[in-house]
PDB file of C-alpha atoms in Angstrom:
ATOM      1  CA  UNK P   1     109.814  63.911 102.572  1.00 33.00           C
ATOM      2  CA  UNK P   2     111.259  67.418 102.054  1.00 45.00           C
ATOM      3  CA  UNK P   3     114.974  68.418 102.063  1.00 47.00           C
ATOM      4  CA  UNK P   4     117.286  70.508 101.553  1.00 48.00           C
ATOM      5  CA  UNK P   5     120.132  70.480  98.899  1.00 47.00           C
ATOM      6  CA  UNK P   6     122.436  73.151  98.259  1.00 47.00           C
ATOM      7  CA  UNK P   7     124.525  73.841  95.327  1.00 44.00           C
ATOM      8  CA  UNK P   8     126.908  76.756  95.922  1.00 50.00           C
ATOM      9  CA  UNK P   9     124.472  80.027  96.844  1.00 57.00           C
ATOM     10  CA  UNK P  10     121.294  77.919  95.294  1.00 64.00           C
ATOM     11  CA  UNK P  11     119.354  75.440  97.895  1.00 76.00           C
ATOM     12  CA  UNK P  12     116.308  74.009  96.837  1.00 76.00           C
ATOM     13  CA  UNK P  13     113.191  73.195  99.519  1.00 79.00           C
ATOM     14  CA  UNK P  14     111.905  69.694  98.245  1.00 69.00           C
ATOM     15  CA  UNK P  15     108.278  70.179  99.496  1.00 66.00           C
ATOM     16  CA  UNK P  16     105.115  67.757  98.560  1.00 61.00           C
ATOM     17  CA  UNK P  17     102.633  70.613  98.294  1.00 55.00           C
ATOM     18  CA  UNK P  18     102.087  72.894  95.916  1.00 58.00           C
ATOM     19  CA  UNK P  19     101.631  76.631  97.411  1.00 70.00           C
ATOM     20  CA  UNK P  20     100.896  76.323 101.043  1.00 83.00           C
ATOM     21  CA  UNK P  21     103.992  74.773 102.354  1.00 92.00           C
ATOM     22  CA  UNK P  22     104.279  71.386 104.960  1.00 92.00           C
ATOM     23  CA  UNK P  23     105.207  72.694 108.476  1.00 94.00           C
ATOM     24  CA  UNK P  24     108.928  71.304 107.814  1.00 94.00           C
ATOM     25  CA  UNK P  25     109.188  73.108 104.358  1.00 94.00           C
ATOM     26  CA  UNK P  26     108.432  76.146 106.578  1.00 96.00           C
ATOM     27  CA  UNK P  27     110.892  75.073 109.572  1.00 96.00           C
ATOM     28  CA  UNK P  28     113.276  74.504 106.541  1.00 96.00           C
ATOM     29  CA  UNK P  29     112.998  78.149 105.096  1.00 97.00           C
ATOM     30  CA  UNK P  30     113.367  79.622 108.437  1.00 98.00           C
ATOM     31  CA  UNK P  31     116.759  77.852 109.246  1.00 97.00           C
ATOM     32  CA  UNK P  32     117.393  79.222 105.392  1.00 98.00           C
ATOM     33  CA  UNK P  33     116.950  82.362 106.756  1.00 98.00           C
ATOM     34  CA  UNK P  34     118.827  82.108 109.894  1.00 98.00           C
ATOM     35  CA  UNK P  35     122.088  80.699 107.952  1.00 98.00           C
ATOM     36  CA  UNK P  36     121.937  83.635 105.496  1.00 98.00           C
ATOM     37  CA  UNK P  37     121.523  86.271 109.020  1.00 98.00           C
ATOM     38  CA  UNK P  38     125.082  84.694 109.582  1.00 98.00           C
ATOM     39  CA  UNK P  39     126.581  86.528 106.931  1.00 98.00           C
ATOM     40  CA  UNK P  40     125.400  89.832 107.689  1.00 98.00           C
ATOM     41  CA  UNK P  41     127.180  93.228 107.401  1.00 98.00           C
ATOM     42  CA  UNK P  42     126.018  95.957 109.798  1.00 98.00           C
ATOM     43  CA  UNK P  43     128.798  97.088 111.732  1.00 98.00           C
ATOM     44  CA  UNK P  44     126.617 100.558 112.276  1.00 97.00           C
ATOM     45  CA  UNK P  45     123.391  98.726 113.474  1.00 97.00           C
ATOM     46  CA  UNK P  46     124.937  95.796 115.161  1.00 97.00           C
ATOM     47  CA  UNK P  47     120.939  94.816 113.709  1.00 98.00           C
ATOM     48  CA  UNK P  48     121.723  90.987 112.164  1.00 98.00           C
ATOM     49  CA  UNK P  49     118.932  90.148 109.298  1.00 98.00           C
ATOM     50  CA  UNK P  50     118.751  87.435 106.921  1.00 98.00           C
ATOM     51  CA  UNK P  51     115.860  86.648 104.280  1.00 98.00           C
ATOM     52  CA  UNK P  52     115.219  83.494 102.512  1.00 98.00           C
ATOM     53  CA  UNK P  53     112.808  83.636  99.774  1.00 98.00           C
ATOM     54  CA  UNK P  54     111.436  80.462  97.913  1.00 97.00           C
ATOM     55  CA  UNK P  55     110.121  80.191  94.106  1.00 96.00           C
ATOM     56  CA  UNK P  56     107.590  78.462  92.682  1.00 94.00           C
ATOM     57  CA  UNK P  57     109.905  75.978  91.777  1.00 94.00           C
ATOM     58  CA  UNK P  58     111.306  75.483  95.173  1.00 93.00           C
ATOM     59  CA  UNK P  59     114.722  76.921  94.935  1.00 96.00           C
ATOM     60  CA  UNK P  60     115.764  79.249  97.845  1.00 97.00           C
ATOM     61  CA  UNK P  61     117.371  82.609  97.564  1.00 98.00           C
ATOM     62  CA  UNK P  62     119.016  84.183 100.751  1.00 98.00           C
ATOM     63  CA  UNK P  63     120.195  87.370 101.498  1.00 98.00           C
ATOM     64  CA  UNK P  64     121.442  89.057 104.649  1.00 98.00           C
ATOM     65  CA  UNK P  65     121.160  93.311 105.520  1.00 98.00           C
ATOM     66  CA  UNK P  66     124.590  94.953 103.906  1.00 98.00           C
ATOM     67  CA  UNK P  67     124.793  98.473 105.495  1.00 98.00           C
ATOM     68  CA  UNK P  68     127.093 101.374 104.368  1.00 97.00           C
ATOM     69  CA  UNK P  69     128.771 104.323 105.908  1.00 97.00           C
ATOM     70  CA  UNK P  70     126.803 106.595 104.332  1.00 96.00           C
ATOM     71  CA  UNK P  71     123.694 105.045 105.878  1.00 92.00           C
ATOM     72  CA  UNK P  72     121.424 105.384 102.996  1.00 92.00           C
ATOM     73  CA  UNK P  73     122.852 103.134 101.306  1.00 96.00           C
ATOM     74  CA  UNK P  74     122.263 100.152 102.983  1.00 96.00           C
ATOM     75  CA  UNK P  75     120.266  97.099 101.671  1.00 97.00           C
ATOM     76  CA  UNK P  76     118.156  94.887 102.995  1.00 98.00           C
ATOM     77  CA  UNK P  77     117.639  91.408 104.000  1.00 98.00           C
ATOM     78  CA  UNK P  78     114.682  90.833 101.668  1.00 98.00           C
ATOM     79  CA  UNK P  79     115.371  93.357  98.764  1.00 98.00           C
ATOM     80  CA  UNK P  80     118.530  91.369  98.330  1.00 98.00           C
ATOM     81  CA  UNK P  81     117.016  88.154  98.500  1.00 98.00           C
ATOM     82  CA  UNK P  82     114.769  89.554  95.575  1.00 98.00           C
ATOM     83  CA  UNK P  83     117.305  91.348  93.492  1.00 98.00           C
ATOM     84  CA  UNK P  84     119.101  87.348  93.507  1.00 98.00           C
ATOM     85  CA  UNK P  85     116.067  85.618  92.920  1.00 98.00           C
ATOM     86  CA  UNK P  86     114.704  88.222  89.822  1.00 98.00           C
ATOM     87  CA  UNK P  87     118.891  88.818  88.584  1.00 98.00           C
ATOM     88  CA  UNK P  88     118.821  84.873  87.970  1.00 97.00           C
ATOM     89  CA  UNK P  89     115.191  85.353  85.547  1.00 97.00           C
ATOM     90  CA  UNK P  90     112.837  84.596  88.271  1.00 97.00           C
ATOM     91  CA  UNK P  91     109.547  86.752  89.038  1.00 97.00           C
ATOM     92  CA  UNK P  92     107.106  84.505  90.930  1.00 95.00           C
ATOM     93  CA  UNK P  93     107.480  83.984  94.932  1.00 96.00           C
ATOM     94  CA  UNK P  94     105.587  81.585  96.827  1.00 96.00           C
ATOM     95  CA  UNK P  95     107.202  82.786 100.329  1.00 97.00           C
ATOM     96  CA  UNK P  96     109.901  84.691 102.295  1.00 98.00           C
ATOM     97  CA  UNK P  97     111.046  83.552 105.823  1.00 98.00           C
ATOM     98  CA  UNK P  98     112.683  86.558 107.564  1.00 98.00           C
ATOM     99  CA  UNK P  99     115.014  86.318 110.726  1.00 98.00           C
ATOM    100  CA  UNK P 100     116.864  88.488 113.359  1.00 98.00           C
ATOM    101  CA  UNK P 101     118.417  88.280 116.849  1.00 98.00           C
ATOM    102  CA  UNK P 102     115.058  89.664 118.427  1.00 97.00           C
ATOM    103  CA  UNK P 103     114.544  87.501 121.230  1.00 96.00           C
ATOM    104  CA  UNK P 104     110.970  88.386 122.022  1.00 96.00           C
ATOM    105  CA  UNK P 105     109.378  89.797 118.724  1.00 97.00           C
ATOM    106  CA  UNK P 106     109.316  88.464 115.615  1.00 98.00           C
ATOM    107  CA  UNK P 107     110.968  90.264 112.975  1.00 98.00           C
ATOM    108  CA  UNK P 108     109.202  92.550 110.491  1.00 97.00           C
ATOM    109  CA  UNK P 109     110.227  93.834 106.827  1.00 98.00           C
ATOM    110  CA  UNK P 110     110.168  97.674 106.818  1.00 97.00           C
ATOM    111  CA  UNK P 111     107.807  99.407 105.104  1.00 96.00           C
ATOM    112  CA  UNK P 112     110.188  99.332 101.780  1.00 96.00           C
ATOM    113  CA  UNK P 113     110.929  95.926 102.012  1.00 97.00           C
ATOM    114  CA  UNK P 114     107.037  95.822 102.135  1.00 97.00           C
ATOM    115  CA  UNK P 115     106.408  97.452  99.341  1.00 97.00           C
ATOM    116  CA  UNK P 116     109.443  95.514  97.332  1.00 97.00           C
ATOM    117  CA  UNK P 117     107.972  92.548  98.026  1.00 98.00           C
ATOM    118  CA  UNK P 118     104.249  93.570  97.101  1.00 97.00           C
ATOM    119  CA  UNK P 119     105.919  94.711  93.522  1.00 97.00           C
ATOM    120  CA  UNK P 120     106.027  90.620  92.736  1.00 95.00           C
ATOM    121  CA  UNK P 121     102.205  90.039  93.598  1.00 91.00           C
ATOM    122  CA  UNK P 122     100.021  89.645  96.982  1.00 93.00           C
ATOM    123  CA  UNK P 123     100.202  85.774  96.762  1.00 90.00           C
ATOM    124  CA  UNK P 124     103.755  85.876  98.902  1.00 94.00           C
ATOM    125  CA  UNK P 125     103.673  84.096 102.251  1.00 97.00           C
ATOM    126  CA  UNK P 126     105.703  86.288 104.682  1.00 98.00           C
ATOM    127  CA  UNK P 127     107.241  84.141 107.612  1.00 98.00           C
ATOM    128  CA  UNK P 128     108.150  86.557 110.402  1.00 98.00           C
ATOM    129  CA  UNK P 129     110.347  84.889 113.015  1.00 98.00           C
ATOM    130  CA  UNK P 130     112.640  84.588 115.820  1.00 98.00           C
ATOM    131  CA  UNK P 131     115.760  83.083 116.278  1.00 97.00           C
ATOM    132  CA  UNK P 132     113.888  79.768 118.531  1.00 97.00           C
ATOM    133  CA  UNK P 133     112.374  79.342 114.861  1.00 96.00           C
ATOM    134  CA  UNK P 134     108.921  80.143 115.461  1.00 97.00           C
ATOM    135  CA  UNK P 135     107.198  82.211 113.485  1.00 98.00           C
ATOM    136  CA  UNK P 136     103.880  84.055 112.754  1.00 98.00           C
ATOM    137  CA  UNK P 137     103.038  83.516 109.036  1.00 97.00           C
ATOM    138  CA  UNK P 138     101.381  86.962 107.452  1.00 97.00           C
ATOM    139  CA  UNK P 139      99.927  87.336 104.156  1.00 95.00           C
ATOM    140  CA  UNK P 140     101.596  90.371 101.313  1.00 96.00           C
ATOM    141  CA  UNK P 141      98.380  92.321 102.099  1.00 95.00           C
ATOM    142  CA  UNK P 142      98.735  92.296 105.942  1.00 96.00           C
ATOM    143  CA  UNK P 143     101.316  93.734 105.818  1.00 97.00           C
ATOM    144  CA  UNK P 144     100.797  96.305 103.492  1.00 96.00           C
ATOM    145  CA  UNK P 145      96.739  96.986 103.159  1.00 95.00           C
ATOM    146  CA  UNK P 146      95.529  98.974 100.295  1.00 94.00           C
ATOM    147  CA  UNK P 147      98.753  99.132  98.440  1.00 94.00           C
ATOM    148  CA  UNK P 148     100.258 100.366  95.509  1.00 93.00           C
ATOM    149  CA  UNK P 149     101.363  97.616  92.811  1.00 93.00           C
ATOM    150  CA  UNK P 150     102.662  97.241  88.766  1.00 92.00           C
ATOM    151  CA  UNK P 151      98.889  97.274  88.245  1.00 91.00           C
ATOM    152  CA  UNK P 152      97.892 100.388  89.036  1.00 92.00           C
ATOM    153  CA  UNK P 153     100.171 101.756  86.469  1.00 91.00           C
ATOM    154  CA  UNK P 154      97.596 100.204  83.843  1.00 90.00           C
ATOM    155  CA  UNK P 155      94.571 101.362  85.176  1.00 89.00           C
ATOM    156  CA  UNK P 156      93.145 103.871  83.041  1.00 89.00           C
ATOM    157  CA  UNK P 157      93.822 107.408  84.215  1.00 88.00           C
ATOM    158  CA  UNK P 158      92.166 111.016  83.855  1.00 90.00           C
ATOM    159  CA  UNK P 159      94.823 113.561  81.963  1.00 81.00           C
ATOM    160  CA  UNK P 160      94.180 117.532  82.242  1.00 64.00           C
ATOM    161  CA  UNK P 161      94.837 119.829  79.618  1.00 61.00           C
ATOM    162  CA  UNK P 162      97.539 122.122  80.047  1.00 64.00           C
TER     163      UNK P 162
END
């Protein structure tokens, strides 16, 4: 049976399978979500978002949208979710549940939350949501088609002389 246990910031998703997730390992990553959407600071945007993103070992990182005065500044849900997960040594994601107050849409990343999350591989469930808990489940590449990655930077490339 899966279940969650939290230690401090840490929570861990006990789930049988290996990298598609049991429907309650998903419910339980969405309420993840949801609880870390509490704790959101965006006094601007009044716009309440909260990420929780699992490892291949099951623990759970959250993180909630922190927004600044000088707008720019602001981070994200998921980027701070990921900046936890990699500070603490980890690098492999098997999903991210996203949530918001949207009653009738599920929630999206933007496009550099996209692109942040595509920088740790394409195998990354996204689980968009809305605050009854259901969710549309989307895949990395959905989400960002044709996209730019650490690989790329390997391939070999042409040089012209100056």
């Amino acid at each position: 049976m899966d279940q969650v246990k939290s230690s401090g910031t840490v929570t861990h998703i006990n789930d049988q399978g290996s990298r598609h997730l049991s429907q309650e390992a998903i419910e339980k990553l969405i309420q993840q979500s949801q609880e870390a959407k509490q704790h959101a600071y965006c006094p601007y945007s009044k716009f309440r978002v909260g990420a929780a993103l699992l490892t291949m070992d099951n623990t759970v990182f959250r993180g909630c949208n922190v927004e600044n005065a000088c707008y720019n500044l602001g981070v994200c849900a998921e980027r701070n979710a990921i900046s936890k997960a990699v500070s603490e040594g980890y690098r492999s994601f098997k999903a991210i549940a996203i949530s918001s107050d949207l009653k009738d849409q599920f929630i999206s990343p933007c496009g550099g939350c996209r692109q942040f999350i595509r920088e740790f591989g394409l195998n990354c469930d996204v689980y968009l949501s809305k605050p009854d808990g259901s969710h549309r489940k989307m895949t990395v590449d959905e989400l960002l088609p044709v996209s730019f990655g650490p690989e790329e930077l390997d391939m070999k490339k042409v040089f012209s002389s100056p």
